[in-house]
Short mmCIF file of C-alpha atoms in Angstrom, two decimals:
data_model
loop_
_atom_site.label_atom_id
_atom_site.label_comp_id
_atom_site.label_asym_id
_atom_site.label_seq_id
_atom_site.Cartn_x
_atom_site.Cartn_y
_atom_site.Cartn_z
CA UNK S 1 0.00 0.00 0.00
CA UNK S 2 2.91 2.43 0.73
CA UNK S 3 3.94 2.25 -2.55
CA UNK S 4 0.95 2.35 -4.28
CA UNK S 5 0.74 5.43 -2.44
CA UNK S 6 4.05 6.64 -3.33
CA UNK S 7 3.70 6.24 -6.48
CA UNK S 8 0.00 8.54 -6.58
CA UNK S 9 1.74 10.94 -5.13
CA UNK S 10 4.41 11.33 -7.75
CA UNK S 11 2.60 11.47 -10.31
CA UNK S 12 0.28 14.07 -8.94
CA UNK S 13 3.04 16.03 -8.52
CA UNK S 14 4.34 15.33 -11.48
CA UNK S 15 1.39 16.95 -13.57
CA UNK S 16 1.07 19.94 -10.78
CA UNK S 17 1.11 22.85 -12.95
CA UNK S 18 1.97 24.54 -9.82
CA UNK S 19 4.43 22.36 -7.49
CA UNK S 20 8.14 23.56 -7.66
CA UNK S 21 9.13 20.13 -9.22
CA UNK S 22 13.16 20.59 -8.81
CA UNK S 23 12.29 20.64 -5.34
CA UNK S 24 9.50 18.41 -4.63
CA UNK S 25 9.72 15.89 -7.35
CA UNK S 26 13.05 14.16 -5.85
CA UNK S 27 11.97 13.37 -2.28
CA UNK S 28 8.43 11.74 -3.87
CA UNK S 29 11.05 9.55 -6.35
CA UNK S 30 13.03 8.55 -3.27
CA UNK S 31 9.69 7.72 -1.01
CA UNK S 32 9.17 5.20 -4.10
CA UNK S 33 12.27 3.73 -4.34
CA UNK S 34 12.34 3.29 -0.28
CA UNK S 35 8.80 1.92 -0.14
CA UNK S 36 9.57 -0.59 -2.91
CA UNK S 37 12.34 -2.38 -0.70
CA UNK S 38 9.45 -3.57 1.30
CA UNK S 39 6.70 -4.58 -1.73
CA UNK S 40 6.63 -8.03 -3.30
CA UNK S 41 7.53 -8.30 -6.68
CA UNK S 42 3.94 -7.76 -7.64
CA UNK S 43 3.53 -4.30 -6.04
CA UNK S 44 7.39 -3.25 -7.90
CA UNK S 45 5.90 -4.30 -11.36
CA UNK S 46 2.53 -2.92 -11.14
CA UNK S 47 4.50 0.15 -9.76
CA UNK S 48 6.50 0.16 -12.96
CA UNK S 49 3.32 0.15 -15.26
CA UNK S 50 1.57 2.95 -13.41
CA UNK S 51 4.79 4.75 -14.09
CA UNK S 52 4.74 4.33 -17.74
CA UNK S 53 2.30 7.53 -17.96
CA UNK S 54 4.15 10.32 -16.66
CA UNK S 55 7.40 8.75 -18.50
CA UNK S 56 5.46 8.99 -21.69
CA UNK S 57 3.29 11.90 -21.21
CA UNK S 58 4.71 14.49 -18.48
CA UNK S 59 6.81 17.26 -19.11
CA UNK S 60 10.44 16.29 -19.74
CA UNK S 61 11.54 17.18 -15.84
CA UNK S 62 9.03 14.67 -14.60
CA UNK S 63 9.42 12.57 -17.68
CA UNK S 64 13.00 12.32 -16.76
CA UNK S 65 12.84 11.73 -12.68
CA UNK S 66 10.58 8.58 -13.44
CA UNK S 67 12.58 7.24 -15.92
CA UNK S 68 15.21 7.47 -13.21
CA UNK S 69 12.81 5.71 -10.47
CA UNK S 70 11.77 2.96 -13.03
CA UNK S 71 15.68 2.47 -14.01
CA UNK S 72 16.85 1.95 -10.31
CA UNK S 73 13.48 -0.04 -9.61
CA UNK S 74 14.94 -2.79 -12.50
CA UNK S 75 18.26 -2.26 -11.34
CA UNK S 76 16.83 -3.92 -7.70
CA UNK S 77 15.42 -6.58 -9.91
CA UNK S 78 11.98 -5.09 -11.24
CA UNK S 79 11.15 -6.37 -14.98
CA UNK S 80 12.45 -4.00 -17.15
CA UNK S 81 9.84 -4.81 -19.82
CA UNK S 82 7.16 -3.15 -17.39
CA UNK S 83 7.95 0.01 -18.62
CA UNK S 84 11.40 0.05 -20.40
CA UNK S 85 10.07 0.46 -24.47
CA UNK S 86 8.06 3.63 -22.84
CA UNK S 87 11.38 4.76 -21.47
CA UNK S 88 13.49 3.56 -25.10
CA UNK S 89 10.94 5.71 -26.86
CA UNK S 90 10.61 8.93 -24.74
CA UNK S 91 14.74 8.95 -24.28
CA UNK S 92 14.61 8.42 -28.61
CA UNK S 93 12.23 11.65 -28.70
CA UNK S 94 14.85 13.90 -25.77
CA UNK S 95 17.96 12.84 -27.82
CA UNK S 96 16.06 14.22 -31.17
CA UNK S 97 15.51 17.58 -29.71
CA UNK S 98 18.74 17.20 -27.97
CA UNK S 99 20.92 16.53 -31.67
CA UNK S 100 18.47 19.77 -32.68
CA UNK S 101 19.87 21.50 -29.75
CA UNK S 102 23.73 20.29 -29.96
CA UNK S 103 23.76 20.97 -34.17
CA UNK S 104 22.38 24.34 -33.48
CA UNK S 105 24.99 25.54 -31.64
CA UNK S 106 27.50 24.68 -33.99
CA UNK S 107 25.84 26.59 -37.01
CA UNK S 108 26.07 29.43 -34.19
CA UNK S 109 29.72 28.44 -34.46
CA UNK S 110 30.38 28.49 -38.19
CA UNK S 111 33.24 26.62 -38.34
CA UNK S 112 35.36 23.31 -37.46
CA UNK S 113 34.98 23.41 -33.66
CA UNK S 114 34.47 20.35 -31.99
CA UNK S 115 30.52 20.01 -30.68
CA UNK S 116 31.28 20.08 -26.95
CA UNK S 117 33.04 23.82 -27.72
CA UNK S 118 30.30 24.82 -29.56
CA UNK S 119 28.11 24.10 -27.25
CA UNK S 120 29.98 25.12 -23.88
CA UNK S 121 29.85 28.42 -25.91
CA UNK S 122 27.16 28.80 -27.58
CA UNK S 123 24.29 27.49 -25.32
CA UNK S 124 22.87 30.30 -23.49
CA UNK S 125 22.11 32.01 -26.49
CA UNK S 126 20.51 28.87 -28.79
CA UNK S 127 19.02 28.23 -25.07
CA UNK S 128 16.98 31.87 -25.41
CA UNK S 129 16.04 30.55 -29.56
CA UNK S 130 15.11 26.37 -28.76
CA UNK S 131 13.75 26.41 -24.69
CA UNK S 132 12.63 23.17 -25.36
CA UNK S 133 15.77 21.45 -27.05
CA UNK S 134 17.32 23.50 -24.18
CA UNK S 135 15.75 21.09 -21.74
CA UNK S 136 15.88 17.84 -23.80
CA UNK S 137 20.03 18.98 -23.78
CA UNK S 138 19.79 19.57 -20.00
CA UNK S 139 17.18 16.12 -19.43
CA UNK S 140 19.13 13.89 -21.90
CA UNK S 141 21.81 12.13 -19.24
CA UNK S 142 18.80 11.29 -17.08
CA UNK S 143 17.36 9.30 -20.05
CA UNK S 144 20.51 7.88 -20.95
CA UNK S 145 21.27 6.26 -17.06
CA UNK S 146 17.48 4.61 -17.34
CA UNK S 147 17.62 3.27 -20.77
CA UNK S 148 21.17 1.78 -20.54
CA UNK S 149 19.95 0.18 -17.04
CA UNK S 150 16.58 -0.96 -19.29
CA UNK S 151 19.01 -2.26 -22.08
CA UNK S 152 20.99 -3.91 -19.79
CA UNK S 153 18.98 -6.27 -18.63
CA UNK S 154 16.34 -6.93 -21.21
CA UNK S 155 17.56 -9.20 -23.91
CA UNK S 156 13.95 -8.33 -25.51
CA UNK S 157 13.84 -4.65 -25.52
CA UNK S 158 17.61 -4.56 -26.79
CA UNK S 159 16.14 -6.66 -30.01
CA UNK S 160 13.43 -4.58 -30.61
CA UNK S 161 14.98 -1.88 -30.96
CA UNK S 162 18.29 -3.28 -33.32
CA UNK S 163 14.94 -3.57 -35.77
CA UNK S 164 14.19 -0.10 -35.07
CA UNK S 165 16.08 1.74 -38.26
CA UNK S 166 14.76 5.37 -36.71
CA UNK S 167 16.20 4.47 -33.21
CA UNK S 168 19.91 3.49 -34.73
CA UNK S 169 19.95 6.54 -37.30
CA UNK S 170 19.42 8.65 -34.26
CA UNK S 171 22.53 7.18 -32.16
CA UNK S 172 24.72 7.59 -35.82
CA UNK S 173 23.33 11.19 -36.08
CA UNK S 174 23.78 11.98 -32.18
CA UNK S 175 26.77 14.71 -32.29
CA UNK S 176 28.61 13.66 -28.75
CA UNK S 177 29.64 9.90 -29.31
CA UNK S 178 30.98 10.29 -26.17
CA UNK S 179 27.84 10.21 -24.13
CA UNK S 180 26.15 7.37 -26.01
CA UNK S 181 29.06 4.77 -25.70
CA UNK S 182 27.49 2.64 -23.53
CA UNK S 183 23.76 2.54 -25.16
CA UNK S 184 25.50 2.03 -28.46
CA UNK S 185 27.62 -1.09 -27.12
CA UNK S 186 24.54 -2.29 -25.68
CA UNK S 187 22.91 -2.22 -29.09
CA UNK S 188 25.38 -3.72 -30.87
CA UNK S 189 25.60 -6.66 -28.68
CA UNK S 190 24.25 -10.35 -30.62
CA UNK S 191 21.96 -12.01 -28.52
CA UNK S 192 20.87 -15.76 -29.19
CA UNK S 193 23.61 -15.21 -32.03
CA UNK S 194 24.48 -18.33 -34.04
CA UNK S 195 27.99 -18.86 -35.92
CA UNK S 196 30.69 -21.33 -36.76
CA UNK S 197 33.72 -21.36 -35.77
CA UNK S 198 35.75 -23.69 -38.31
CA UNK S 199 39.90 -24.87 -37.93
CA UNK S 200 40.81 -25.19 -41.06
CA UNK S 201 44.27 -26.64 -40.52
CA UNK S 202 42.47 -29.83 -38.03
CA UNK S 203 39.02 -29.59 -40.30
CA UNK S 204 36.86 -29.28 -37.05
CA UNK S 205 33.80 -27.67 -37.09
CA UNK S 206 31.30 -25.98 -34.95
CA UNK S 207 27.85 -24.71 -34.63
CA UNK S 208 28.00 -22.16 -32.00
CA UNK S 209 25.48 -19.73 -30.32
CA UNK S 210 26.71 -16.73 -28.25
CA UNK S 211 24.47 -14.62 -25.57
CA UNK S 212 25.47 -11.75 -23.55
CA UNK S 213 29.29 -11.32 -24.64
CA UNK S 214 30.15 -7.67 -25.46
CA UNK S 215 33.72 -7.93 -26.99
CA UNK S 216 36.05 -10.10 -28.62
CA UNK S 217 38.11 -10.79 -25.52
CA UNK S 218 35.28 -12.61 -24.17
CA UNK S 219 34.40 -14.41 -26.91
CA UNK S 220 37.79 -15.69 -27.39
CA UNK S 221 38.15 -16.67 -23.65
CA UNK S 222 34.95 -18.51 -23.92
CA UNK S 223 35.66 -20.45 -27.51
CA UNK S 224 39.21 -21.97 -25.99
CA UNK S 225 37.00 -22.97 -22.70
CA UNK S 226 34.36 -24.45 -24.95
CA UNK S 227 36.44 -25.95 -27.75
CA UNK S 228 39.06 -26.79 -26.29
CA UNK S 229 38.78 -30.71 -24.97
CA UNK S 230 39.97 -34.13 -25.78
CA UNK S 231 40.55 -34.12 -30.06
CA UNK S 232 39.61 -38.24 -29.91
CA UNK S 233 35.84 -36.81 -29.10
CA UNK S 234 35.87 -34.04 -31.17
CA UNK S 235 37.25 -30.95 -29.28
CA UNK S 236 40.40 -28.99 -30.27
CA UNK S 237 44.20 -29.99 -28.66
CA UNK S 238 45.54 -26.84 -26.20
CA UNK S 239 44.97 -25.43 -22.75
CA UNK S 240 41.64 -24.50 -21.89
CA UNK S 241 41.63 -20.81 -19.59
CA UNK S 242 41.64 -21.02 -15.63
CA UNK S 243 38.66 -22.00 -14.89
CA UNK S 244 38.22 -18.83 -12.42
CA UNK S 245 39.43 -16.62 -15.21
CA UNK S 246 36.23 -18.59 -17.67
CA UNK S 247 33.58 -18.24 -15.00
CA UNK S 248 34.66 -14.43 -15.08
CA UNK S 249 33.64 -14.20 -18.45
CA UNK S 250 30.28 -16.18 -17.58
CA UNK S 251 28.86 -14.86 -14.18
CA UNK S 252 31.66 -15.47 -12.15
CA UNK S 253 33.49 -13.22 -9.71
CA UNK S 254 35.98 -11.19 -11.13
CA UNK S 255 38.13 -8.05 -9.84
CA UNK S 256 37.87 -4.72 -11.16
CA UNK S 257 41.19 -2.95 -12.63
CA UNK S 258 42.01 -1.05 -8.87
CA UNK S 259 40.69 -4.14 -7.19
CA UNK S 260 44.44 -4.82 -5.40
CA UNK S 261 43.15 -8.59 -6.01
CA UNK S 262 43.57 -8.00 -9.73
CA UNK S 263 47.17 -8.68 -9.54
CA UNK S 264 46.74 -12.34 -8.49
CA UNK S 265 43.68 -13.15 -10.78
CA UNK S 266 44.58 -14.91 -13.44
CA UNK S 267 45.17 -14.01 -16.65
CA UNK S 268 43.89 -15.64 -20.37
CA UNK S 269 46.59 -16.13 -22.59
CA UNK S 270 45.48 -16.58 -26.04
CA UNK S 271 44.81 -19.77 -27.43
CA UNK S 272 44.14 -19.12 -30.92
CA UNK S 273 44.11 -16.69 -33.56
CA UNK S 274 40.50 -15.24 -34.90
CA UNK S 275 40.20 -14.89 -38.38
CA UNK S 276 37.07 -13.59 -40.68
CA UNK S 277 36.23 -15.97 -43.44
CA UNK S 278 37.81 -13.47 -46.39
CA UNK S 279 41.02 -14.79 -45.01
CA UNK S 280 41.03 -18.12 -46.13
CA UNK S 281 43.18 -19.05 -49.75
CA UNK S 282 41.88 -20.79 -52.83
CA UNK S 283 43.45 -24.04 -51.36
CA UNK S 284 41.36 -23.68 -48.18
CA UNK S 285 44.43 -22.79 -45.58
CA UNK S 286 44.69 -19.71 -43.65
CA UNK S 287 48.05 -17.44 -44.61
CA UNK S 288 51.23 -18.61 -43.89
CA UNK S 289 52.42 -15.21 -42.67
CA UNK S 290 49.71 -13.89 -40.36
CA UNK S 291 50.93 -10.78 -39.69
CA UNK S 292 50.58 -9.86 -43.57
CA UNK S 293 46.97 -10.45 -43.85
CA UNK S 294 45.83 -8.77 -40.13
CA UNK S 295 43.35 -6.91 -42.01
CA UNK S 296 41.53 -10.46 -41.73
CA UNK S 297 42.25 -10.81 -38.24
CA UNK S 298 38.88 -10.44 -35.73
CA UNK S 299 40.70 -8.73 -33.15
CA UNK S 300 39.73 -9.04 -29.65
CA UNK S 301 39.31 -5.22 -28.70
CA UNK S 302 36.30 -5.72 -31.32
CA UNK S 303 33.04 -7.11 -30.84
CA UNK S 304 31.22 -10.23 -32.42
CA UNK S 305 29.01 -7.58 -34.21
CA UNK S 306 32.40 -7.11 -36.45
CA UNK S 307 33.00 -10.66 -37.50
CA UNK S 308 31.97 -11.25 -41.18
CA UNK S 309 28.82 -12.56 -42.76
CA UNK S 310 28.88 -15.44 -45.26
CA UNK S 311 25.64 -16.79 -46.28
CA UNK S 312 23.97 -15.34 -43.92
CA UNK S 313 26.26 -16.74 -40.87
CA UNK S 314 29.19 -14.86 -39.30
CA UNK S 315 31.97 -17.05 -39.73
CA UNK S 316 35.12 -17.28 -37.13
CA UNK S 317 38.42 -19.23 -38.46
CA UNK S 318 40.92 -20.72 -35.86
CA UNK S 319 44.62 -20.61 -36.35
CA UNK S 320 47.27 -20.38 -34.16
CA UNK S 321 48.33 -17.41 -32.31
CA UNK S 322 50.86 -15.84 -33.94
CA UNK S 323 52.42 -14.33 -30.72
CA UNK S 324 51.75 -14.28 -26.92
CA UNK S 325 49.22 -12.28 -25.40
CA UNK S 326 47.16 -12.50 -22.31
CA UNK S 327 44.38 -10.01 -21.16
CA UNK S 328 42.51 -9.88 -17.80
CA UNK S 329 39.70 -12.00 -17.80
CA UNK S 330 35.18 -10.35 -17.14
CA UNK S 331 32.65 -8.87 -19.26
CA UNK S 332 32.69 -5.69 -20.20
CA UNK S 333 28.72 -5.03 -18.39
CA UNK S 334 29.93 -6.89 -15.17
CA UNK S 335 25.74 -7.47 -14.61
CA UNK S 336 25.70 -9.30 -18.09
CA UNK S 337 25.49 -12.98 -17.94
CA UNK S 338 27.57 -14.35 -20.80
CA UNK S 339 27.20 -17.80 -22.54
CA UNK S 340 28.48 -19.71 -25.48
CA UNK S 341 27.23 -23.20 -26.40
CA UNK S 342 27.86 -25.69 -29.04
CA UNK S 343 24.90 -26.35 -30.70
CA UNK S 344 26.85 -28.58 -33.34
CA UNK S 345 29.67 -30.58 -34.01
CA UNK S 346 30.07 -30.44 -38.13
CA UNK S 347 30.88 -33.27 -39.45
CA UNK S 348 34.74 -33.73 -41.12
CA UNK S 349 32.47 -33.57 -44.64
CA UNK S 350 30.57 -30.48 -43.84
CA UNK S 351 33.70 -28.80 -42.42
CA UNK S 352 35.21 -29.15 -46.32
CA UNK S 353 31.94 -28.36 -47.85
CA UNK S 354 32.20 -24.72 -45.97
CA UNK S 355 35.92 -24.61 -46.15
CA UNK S 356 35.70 -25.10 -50.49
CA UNK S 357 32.69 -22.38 -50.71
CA UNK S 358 34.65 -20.16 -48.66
CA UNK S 359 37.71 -20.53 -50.60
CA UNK S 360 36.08 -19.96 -53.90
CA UNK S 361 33.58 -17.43 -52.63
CA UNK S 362 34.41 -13.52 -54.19
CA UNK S 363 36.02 -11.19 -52.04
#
């Protein structure tokens, strides 16, 4: 009942044409957030819902202070889809008036300044011309915390809106890359992702699915714990990752960089070299000097998004590492499960059947 209440009494504020809503509006978003400690997970969801309206609706102050709410509410382990495409949608319409607000500025500019100059300059005057862009540039971080906490946690509402052509051209168009680093790694991240990771050199084969993993380092870590096994059933010959440092790039505990138990966690050394499929030579091997063809190489400070299409599947090549490197082993969203599993083993016939297509395939 408290935060039933709670929430009425936000959102009566929140469309008070005559309440002082810096003021007032912060203590009513912290009486929700206190009261839903005690709710069931119920009351938090149905909380979320009723919240929807003034995210959608209310003036962008309000708009912004219950995204906030509804972002820390799924951060304590509400359902982001309660409310999270209302949030995706109202944060797409702020960062539109926002990219109005920011380009603005630097026509006030006329020149080659960078946009954070041009604005630092230039915004109390376009501020007088575009009030509302004004706020949507003042609003837009507020937005930005709630829809990467939405993003972060819904597989879902992540997919949705990768479909969502408007949504991305916005984010390409958005003139301070900067502040959208995080929402655009979150979109570019391959969920329920299927691809095959082929050894040409050993003709093994593998139908793979990836959830969750954000960059290359990851990936990598997680194909040498997967693939690598005994070769008489199948798996690849090497030395699979620690198995703290794999968990770490599951769900497992790992250290942060000025965690002073970084120092003794241990490290991934790599176990293979990642190649796109453009790599491979007519005769179906990968090149004999690596280091001449790196333009081929997936590199780990990448993301699976990068790896190559062919026919439809990205395609990752295994060779072996042409040097030594290691690289401290997590996930780059430390809340993001990660997961890789085999959904295939190819067979030593289907393995040559992709390896010849490749090799004859235009470049």
């Amino acid at each position: 009942m408290q935060l039933s209440r709670s929430v009425d009494r936000f959102i009566q504020l929140a469309y008070s044409p005559s309440a002082p809503l810096p003021g007032v509006l912060p203590p009513a978003a912290q009486a929700i957030i206190r009261n839903a400690q005690l709710a069931t997970a119920e009351e938090v969801d149905a909380a979320l819902q009723r919240l929807r309206e003034p995210v959608e609706r209310a003036e962008l102050l309000p708009a912004a202070v219950a995204s906030l709410v509804c972002g820390t509410l799924v951060e304590q382990g509400a359902t982001p889809e309660c409310a999270g495409e209302a949030i995706l949608r109202r944060t797409q319409k702020t960062l539109a008036l926002a990219t109005s607000f920011i380009q603005a500025c630097m026509r006030e500019a006329a020149g080659e300044l960078p946009a954070e100059v041009c604005v630092t300059r230039y915004r109390e005057a376009v501020s007088k011309q575009l009030p509302q862009e004004a706020q949507a540039f003042a609003r837009q971080d507020m937005f930005l915390s709630a829809a990467t906490a939405i993003l972060l946690r819904s597989g879902a509402l992540r997919a949705l809106f990768q479909r969502d052509d408007a949504f991305l051209a916005l984010l390409k168009r958005y003139p301070l890359d900067e502040k959208l680093y995080y929402l655009e790694r979150l979109m570019s991240m391959l969920d329920g992702e299927e691809m095959l990771v082929i050894h040409p050199e050993l003709k093994r084969g593998y139908r793979i699915r990836i959830d969750g993993i954000a960059d290359n380092f990851q990936l990598h870590t997680l194909l040498a714990d997967t693939l690598i096994g005994d070769p008489d059933e199948g798996w690849l010959p090497g030395t699979r990752p620690d198995p703290l440092a794999a968990e770490a790039c599951r769900d497992g505990y790992f250290p942060q960089e000025d965690d002073p138990e970084a120092a003794h966690f241990p490290l991934v050394e790599g176990a293979f070299n990642l190649w796109n499929w453009t790599a491979l030579r007519p005769d179906g091997t990968l090149p004999e000097r690596p280091f001449d063809a790196s333009s081929h190489w997936i590199w780990n400070e990448g993301t699976p998004a990068d790896i190559q299409l062919f026919e439809g599947i990205r395609v990752i090549l295994l060779g072996p590492p042409p040097y030594q490197r290691t690289w401290n082993a997590g996930r780059f969203f430390p809340l993001m499960k990660g997961e890789l599993t085999v959904c295939e083993v190819l067979s030593s016939a289907r393995v040559e059947n992709w390896l010849t297509r490749m090799a004859r395939a235009p470049r």
